[in-house]
C-alpha atoms as an extended CHARMM CRD file, in Angstrom:
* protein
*
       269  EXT
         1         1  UNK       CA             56.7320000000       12.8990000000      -38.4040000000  PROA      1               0.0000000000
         2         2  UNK       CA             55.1650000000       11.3190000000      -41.2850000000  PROA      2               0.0000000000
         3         3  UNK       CA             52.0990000000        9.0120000000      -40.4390000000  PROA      3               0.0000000000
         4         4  UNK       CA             54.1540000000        5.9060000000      -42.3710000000  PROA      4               0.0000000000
         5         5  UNK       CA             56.7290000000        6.2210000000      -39.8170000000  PROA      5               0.0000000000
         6         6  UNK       CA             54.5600000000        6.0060000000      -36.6490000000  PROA      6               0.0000000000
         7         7  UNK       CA             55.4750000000        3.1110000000      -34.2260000000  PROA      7               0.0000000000
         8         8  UNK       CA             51.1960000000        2.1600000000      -32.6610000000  PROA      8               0.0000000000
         9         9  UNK       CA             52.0100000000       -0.4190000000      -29.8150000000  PROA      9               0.0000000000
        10        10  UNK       CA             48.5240000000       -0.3260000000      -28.8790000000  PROA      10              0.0000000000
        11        11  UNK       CA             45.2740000000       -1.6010000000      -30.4840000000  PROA      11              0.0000000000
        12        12  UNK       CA             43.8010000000        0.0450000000      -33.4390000000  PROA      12              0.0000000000
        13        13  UNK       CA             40.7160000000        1.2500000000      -32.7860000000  PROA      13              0.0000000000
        14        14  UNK       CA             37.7690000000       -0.3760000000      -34.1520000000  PROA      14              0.0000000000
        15        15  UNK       CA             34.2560000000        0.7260000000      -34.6980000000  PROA      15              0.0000000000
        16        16  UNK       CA             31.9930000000        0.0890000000      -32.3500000000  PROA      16              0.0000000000
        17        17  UNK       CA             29.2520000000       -3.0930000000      -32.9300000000  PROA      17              0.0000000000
        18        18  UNK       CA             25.7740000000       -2.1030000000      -34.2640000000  PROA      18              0.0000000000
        19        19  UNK       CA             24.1100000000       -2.3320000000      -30.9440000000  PROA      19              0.0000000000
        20        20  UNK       CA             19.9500000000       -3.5470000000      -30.5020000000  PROA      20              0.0000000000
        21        21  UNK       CA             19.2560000000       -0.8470000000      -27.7030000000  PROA      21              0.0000000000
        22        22  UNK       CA             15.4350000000       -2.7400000000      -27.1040000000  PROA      22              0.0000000000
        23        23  UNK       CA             17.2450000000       -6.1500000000      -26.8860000000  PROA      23              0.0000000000
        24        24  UNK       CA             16.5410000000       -5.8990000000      -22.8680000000  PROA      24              0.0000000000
        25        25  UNK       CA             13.1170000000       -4.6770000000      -23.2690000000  PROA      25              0.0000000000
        26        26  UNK       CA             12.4880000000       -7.9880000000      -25.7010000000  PROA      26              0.0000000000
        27        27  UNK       CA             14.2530000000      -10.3820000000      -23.4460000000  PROA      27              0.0000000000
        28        28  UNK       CA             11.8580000000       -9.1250000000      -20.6110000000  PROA      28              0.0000000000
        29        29  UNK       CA              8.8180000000       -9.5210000000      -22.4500000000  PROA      29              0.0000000000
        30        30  UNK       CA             10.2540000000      -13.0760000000      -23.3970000000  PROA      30              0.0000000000
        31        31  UNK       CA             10.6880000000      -13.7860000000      -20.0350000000  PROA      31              0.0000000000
        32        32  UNK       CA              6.9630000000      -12.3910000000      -18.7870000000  PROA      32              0.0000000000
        33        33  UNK       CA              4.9910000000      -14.7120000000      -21.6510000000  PROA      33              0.0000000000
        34        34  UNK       CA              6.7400000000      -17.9410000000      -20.7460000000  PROA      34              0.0000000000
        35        35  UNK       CA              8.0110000000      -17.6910000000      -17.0670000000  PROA      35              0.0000000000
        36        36  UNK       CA              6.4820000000      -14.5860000000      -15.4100000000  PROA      36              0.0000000000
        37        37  UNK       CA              2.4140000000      -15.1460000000      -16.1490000000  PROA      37              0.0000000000
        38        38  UNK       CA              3.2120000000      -18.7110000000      -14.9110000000  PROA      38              0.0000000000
        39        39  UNK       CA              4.9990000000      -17.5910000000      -11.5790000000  PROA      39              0.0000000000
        40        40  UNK       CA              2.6710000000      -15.5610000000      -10.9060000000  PROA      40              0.0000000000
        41        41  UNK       CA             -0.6480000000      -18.3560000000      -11.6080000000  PROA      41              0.0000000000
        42        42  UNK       CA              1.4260000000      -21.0500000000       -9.0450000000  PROA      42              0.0000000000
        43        43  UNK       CA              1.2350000000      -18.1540000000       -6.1440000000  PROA      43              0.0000000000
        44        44  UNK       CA             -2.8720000000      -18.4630000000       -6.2770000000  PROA      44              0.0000000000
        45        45  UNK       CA             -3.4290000000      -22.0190000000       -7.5340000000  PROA      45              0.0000000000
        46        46  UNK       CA             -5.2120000000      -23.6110000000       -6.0070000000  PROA      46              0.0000000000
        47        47  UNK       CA             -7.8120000000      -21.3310000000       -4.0890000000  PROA      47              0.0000000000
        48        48  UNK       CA            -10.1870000000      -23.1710000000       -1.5160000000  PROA      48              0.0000000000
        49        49  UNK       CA            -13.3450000000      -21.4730000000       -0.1480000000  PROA      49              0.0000000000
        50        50  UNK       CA            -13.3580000000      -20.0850000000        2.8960000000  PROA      50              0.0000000000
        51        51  UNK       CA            -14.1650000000      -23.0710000000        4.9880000000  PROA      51              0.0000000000
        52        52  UNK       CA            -11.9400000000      -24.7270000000        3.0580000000  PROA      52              0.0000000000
        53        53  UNK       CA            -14.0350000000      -28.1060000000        3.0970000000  PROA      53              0.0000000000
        54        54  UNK       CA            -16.1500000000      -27.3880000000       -0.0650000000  PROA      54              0.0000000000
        55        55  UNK       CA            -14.4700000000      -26.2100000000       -3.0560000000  PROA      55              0.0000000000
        56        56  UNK       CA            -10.7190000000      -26.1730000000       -4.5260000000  PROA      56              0.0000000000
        57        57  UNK       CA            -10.3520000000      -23.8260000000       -7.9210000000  PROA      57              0.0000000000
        58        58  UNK       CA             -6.8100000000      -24.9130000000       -9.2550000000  PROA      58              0.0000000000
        59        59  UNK       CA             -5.1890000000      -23.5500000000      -12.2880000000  PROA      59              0.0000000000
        60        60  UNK       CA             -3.5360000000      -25.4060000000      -15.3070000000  PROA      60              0.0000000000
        61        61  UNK       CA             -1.7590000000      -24.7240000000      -17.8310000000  PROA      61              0.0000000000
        62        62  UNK       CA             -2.7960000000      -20.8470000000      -20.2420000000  PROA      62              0.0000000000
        63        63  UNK       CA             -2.2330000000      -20.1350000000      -23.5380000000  PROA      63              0.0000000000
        64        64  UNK       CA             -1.8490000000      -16.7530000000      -25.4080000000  PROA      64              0.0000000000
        65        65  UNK       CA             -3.6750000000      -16.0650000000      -28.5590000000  PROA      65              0.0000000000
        66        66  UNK       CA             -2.6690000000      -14.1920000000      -31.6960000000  PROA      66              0.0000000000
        67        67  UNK       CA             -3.4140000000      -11.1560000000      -32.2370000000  PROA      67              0.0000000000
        68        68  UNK       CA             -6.3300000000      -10.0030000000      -33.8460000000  PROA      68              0.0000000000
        69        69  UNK       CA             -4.4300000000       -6.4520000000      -35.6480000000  PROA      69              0.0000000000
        70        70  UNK       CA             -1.3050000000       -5.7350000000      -36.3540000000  PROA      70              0.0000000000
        71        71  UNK       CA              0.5560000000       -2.7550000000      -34.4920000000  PROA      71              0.0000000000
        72        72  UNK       CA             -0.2820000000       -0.2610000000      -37.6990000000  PROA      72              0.0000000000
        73        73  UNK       CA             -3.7820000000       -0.9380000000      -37.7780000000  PROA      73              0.0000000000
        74        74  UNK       CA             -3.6750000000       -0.7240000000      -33.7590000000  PROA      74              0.0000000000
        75        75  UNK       CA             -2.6370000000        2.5620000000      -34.3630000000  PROA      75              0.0000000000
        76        76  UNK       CA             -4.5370000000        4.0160000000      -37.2190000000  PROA      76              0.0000000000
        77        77  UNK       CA             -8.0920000000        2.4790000000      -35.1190000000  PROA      77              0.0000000000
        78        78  UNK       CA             -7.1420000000        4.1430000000      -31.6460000000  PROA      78              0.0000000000
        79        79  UNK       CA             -7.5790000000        0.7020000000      -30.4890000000  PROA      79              0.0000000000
        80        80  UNK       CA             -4.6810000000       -1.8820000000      -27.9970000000  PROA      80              0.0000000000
        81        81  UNK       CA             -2.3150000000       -4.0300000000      -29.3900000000  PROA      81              0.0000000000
        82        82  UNK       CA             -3.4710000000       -7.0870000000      -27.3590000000  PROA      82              0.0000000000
        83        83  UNK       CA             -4.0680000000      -10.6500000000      -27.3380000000  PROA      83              0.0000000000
        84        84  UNK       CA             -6.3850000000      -12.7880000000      -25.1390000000  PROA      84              0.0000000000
        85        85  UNK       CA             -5.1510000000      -14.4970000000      -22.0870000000  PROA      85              0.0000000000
        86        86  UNK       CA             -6.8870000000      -18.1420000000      -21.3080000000  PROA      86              0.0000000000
        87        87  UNK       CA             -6.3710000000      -20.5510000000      -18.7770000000  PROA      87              0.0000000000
        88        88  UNK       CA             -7.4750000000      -24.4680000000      -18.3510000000  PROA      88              0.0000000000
        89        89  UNK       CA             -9.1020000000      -24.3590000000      -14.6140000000  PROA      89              0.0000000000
        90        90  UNK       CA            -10.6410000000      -27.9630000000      -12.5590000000  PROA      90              0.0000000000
        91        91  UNK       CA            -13.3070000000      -27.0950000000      -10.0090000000  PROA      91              0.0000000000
        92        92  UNK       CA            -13.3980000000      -30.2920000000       -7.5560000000  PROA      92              0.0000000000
        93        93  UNK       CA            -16.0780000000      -30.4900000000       -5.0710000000  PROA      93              0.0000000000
        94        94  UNK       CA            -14.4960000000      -31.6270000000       -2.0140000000  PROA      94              0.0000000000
        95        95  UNK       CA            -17.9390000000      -33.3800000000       -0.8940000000  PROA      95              0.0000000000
        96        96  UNK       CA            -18.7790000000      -35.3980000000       -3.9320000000  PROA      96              0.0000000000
        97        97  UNK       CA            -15.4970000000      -35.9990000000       -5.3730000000  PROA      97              0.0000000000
        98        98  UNK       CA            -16.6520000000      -34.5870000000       -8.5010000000  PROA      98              0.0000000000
        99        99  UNK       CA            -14.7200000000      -32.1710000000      -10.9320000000  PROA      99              0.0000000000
       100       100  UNK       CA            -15.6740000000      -30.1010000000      -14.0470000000  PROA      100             0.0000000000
       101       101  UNK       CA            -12.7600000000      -28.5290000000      -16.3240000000  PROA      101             0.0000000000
       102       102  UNK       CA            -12.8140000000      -25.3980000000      -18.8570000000  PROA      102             0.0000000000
       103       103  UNK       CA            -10.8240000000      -23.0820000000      -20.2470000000  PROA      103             0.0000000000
       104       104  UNK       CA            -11.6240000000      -19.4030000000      -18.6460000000  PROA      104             0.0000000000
       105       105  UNK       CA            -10.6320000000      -16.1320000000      -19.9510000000  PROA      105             0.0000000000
       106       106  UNK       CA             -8.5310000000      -13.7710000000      -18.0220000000  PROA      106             0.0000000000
       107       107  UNK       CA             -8.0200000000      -10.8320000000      -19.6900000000  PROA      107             0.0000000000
       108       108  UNK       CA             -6.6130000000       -9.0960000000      -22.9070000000  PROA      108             0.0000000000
       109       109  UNK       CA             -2.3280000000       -8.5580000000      -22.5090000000  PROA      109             0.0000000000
       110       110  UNK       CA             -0.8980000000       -5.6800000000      -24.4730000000  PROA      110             0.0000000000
       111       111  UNK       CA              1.4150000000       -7.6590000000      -26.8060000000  PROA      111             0.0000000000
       112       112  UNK       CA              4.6360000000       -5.7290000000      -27.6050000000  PROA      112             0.0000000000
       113       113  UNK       CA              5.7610000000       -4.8070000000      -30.8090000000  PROA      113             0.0000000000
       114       114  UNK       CA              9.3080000000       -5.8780000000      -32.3400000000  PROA      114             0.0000000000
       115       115  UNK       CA             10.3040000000       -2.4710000000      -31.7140000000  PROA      115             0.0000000000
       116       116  UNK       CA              9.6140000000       -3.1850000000      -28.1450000000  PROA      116             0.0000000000
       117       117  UNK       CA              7.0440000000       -0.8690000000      -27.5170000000  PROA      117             0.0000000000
       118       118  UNK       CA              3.3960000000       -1.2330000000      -26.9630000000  PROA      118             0.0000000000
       119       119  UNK       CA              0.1780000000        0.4320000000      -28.4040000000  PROA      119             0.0000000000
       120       120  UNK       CA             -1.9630000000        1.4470000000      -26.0660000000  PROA      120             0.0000000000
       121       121  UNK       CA             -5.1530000000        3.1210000000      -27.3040000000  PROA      121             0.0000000000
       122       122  UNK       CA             -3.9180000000        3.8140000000      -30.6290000000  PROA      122             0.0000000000
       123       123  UNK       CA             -0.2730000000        5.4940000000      -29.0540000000  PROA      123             0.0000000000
       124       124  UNK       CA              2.6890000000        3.8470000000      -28.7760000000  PROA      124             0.0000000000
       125       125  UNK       CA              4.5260000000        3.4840000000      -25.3110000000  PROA      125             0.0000000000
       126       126  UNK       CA              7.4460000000        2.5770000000      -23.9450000000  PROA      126             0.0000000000
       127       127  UNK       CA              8.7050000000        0.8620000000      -20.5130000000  PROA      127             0.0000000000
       128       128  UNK       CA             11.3340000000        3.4100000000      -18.5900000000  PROA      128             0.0000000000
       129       129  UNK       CA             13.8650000000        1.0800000000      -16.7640000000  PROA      129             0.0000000000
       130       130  UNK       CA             14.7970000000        2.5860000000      -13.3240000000  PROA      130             0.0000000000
       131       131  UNK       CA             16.7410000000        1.2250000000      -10.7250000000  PROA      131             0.0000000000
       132       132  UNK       CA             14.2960000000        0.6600000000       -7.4100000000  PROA      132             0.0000000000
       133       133  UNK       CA             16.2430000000        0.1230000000       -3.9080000000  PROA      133             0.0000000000
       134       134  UNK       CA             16.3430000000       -3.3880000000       -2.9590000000  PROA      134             0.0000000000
       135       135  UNK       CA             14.1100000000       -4.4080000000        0.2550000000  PROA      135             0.0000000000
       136       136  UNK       CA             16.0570000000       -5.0080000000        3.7020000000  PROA      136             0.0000000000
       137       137  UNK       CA             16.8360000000       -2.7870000000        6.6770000000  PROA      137             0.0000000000
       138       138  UNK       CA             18.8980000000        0.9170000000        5.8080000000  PROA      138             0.0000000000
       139       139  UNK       CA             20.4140000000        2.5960000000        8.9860000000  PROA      139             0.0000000000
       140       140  UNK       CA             21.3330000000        6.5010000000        8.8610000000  PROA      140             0.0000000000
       141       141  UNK       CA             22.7600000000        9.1320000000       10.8230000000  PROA      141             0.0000000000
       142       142  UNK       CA             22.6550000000       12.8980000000       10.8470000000  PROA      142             0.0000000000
       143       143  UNK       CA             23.9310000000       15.8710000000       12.8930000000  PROA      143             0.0000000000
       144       144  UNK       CA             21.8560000000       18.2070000000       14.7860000000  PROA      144             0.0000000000
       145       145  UNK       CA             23.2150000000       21.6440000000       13.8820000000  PROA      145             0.0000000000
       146       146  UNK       CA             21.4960000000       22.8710000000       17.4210000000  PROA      146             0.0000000000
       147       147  UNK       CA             23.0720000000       20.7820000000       19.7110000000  PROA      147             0.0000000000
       148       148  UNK       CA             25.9310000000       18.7220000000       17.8580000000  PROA      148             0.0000000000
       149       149  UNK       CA             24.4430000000       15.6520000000       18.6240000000  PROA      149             0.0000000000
       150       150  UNK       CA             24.6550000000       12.8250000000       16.2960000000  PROA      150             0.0000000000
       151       151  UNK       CA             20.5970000000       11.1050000000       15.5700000000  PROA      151             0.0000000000
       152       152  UNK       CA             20.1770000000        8.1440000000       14.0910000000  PROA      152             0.0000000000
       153       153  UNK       CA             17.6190000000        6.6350000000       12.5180000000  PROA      153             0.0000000000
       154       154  UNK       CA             16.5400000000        3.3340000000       10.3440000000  PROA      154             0.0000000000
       155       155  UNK       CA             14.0640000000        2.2590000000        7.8780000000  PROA      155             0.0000000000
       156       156  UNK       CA             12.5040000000       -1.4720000000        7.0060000000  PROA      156             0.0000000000
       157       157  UNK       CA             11.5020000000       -1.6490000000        3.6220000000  PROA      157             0.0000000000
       158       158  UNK       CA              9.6150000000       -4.4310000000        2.3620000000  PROA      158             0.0000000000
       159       159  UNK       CA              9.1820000000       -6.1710000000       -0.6890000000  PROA      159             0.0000000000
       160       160  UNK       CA              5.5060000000       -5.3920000000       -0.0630000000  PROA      160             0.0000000000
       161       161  UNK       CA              3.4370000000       -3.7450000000        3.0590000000  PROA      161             0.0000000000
       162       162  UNK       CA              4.3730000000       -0.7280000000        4.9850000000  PROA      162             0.0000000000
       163       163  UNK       CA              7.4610000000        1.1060000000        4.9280000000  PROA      163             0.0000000000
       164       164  UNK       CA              8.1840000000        1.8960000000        8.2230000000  PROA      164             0.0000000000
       165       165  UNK       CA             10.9900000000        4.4150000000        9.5240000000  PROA      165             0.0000000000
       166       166  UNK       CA             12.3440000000        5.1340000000       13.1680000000  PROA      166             0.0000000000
       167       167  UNK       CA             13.5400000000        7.8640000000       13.9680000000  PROA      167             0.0000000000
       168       168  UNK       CA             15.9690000000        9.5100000000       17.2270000000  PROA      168             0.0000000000
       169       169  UNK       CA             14.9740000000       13.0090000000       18.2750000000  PROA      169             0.0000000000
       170       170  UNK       CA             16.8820000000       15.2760000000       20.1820000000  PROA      170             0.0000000000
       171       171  UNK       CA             15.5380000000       13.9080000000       23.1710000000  PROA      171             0.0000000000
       172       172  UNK       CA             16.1850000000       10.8230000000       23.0010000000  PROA      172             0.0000000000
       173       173  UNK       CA             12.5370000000        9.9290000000       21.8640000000  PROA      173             0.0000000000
       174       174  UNK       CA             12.3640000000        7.0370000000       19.2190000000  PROA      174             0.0000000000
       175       175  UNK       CA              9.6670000000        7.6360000000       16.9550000000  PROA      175             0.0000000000
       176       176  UNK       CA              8.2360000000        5.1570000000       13.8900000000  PROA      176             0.0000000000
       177       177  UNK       CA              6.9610000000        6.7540000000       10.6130000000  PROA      177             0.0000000000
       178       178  UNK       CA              4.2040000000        4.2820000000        9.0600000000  PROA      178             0.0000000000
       179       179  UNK       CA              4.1260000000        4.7130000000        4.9450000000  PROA      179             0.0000000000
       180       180  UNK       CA              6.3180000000        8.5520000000        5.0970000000  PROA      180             0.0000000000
       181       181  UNK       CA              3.4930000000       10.1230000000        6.6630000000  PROA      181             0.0000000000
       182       182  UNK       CA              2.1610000000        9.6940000000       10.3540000000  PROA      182             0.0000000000
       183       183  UNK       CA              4.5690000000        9.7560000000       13.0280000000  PROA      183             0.0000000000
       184       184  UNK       CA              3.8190000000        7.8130000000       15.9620000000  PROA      184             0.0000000000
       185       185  UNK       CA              5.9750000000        7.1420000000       19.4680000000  PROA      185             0.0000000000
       186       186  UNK       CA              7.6110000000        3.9940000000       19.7690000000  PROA      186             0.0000000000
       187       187  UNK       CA              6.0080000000        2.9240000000       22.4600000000  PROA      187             0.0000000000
       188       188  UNK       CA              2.1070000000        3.2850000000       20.8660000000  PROA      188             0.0000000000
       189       189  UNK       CA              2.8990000000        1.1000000000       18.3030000000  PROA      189             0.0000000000
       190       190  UNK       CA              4.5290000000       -1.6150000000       20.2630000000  PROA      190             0.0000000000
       191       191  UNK       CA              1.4490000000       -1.4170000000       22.2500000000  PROA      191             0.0000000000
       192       192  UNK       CA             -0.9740000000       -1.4880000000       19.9570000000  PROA      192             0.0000000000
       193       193  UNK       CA              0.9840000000       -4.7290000000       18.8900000000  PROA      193             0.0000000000
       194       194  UNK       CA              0.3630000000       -6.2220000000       22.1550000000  PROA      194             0.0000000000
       195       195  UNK       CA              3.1170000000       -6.0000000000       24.1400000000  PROA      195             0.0000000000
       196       196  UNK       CA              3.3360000000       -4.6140000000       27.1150000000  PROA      196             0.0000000000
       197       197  UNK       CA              7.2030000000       -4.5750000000       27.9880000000  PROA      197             0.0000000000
       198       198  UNK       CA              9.8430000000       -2.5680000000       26.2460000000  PROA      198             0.0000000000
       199       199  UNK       CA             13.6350000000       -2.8470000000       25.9730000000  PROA      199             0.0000000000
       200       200  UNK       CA             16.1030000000       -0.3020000000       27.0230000000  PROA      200             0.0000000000
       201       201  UNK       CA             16.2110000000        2.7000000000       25.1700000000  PROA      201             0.0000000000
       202       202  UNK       CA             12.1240000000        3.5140000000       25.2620000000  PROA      202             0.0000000000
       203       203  UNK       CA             11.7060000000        5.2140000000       28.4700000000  PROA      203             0.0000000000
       204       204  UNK       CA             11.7330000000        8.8390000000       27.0460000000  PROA      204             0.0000000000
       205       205  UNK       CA              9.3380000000        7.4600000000       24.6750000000  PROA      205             0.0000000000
       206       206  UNK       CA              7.0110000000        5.8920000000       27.3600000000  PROA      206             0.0000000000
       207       207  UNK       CA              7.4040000000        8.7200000000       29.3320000000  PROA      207             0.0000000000
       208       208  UNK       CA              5.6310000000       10.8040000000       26.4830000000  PROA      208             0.0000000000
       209       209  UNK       CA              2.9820000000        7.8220000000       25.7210000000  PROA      209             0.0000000000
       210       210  UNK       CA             -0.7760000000        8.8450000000       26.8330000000  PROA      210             0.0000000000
       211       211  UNK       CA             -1.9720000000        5.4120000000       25.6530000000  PROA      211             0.0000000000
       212       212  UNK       CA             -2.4250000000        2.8320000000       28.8290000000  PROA      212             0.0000000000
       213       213  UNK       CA             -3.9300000000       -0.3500000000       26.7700000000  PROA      213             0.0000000000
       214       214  UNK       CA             -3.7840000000       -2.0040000000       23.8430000000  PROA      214             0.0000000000
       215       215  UNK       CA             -6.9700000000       -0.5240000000       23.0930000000  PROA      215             0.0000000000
       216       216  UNK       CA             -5.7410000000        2.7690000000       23.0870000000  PROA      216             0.0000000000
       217       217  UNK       CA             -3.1520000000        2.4900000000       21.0570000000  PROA      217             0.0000000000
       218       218  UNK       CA             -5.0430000000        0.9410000000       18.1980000000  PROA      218             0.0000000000
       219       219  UNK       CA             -7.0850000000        4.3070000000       18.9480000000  PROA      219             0.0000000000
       220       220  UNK       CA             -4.3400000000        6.1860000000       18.7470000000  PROA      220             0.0000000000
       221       221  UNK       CA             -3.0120000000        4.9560000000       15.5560000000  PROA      221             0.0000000000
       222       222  UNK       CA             -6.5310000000        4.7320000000       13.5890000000  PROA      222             0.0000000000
       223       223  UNK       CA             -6.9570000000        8.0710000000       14.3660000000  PROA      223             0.0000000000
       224       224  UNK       CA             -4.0100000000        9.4360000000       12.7520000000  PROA      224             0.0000000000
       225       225  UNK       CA             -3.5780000000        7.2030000000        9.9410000000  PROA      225             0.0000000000
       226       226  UNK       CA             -7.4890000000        7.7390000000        9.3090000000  PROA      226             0.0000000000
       227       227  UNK       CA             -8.0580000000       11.1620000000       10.1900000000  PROA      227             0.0000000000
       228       228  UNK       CA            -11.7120000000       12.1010000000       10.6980000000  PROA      228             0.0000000000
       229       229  UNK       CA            -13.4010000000        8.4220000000       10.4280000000  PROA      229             0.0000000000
       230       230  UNK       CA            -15.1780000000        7.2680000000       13.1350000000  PROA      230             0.0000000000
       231       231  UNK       CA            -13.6160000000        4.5180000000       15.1530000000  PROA      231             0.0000000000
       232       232  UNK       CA            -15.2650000000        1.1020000000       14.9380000000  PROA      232             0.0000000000
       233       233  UNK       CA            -15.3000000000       -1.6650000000       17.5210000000  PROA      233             0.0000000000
       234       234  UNK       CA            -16.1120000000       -4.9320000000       15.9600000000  PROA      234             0.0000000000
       235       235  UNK       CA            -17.4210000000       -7.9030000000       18.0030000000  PROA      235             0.0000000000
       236       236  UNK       CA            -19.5360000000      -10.6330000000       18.4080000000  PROA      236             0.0000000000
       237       237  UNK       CA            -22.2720000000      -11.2730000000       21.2790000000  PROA      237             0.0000000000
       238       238  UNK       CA            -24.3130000000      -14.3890000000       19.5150000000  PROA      238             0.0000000000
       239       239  UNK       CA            -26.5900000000      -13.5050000000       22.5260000000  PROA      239             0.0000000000
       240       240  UNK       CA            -27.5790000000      -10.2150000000       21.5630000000  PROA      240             0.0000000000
       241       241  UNK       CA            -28.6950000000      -11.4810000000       17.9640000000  PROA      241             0.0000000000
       242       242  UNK       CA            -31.2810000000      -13.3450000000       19.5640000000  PROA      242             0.0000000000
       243       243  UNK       CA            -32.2670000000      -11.0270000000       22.6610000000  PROA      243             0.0000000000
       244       244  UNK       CA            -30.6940000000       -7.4160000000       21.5730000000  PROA      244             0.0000000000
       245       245  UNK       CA            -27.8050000000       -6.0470000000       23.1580000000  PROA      245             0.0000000000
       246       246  UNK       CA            -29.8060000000       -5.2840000000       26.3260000000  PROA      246             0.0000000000
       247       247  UNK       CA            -29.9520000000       -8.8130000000       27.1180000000  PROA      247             0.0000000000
       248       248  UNK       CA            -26.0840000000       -9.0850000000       27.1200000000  PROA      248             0.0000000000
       249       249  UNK       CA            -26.4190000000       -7.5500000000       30.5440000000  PROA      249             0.0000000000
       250       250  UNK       CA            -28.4660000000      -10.3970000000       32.0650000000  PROA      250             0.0000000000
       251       251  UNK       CA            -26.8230000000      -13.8810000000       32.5590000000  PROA      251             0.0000000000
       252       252  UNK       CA            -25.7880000000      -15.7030000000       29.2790000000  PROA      252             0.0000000000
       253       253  UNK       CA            -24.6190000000      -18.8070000000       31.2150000000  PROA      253             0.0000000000
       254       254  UNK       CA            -26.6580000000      -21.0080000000       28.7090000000  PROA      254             0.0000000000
       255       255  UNK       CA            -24.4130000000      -19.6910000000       25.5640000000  PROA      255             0.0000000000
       256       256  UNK       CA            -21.6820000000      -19.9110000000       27.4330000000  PROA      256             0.0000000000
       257       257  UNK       CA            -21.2250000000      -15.9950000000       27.6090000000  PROA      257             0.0000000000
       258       258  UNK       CA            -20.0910000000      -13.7090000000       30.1990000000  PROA      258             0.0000000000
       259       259  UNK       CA            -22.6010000000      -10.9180000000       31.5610000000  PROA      259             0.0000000000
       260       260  UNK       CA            -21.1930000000       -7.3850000000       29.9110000000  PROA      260             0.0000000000
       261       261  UNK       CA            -22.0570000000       -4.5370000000       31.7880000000  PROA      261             0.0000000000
       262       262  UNK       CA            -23.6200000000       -1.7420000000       29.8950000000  PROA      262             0.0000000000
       263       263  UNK       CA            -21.0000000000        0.7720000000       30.4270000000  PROA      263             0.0000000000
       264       264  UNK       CA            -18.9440000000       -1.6000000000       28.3440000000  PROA      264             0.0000000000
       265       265  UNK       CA            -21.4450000000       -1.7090000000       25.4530000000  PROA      265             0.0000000000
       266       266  UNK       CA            -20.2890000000        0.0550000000       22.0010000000  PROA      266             0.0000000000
       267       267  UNK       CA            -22.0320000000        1.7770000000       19.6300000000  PROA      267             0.0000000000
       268       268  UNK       CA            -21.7670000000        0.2100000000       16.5620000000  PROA      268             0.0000000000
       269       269  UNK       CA            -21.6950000000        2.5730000000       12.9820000000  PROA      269             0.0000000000
């Protein structure tokens, strides 16, 4: 049939938009400069010393200077496309009431280019996009080809800390691996946590536990997750400062102390 006599009920198709493929790389960067650097300031601000009685740092608003090259020369020099990162900061002295203000500098931020790369040591660079699995609990099963048993297992991953997965063995013993490496029993690490009674479901795992106390278990799980490095007991005896540790042995009723017997001293490394 000729193509002048062709009925088209649909749409006729139409070429496709010019499309800005490092539109979502700009819009991020957007984002970072005005929203994201200050997000990230009001999570600190403001900082007290440690006593907290003394000083309080607190953090104003920054500013972002131009740059002092352009991408090119960044490039041709081997140098980083980069601008200067500056912040107005009041120290108040909680004692004397009395403040001073200035403007500190934080740091040089790679600026990025309208190409929406950056230029890093005189090469250019890109950010990769890749989709990350959102935090929260994840709960899994497989089936032992042995036995025909089903095992099940979960994992708790943070936003940030340790990963930590559990785990079902044939056995019935419930496991927890700490970061995708050590495995330790259930048990040992709600013991070394302090707690000294378990729900149902943990008495295959107790029944394989060596650890007694919560000091063992903290034992138990420094040694694996530091392999090799001695084990270190801290602890204070203002006593002994003044005396040496022999004198904790004698009566420390004065400091308000308890006599320690000298089987229960520790080396200290």
């Amino acid at each position: 049939m000729p193509v002048s006599r062709r009925l088209i009920w649909g749409q006729e198709p139409t070429h496709l938009p010019p499309l800005n493929l490092t539109q979502i790389q700009l819009d991020s960067w957007l984002w970072f400069i005005s929203d994201g650097i200050k997000e990230a300031v009001a999570e600190i601000s403001p900082i007290e010393d440690f006593t907290g009685k003394n000083w309080l740092l607190e953090f104003g608003q920054y500013s972002i200077e131009k740059p002092g090259l352009s991408p090119l020369q960044a490039t041709r020099k081997g140098l980083t496309y980069s601008s200067a990162l500056r912040i107005h900061t009041k120290l108040t002295n909680k004692q004397t009431k009395k403040t001073s203000s200035t403007e500190v500098f934080l740091g040089d931020i790679p600026q990025m280019t309208p190409q929406g790369t950056f230029v890093i040591n005189g090469v250019e660079r890109a950010v990769v996009n890749q989709i990350v699995r959102s935090p929260g609990v994840y709960f899994g099963s497989e089936l032992d080809a042995a036995t025909g048993k089903l095992l099940y297992s979960a994992e708790l991953r943070p936003i940030r800390g340790t990963w930590l997965e559990f785990e079902v063995s044939k056995s019935d013993v419930i496991s927890i691996r700490v970061d995708r490496r050590r495995k330790f029993l259930a048990t040992t690490i709600l013991r070394a946590m302090g707690l000294s009674e378990y729900p149902d479901g943990l008495e295959a795992a107790a029944a394989k536990d060596t650890t007694k106390t919560t000091e063992d278990a903290l034992i138990e799980v420094y040694k694996k997750m530091r392999p090799g490095e001695p084990v270190v007991f801290s602890f204070s005896i203002p006593a002994a400062m003044t005396w040496g540790l022999s004198a904790a042995t004698k009566s420390t009723s004065a400091s308000g102390l308890l006599p320690i017997p000298e089987s229960s001293l520790v080396t200290i490394w």
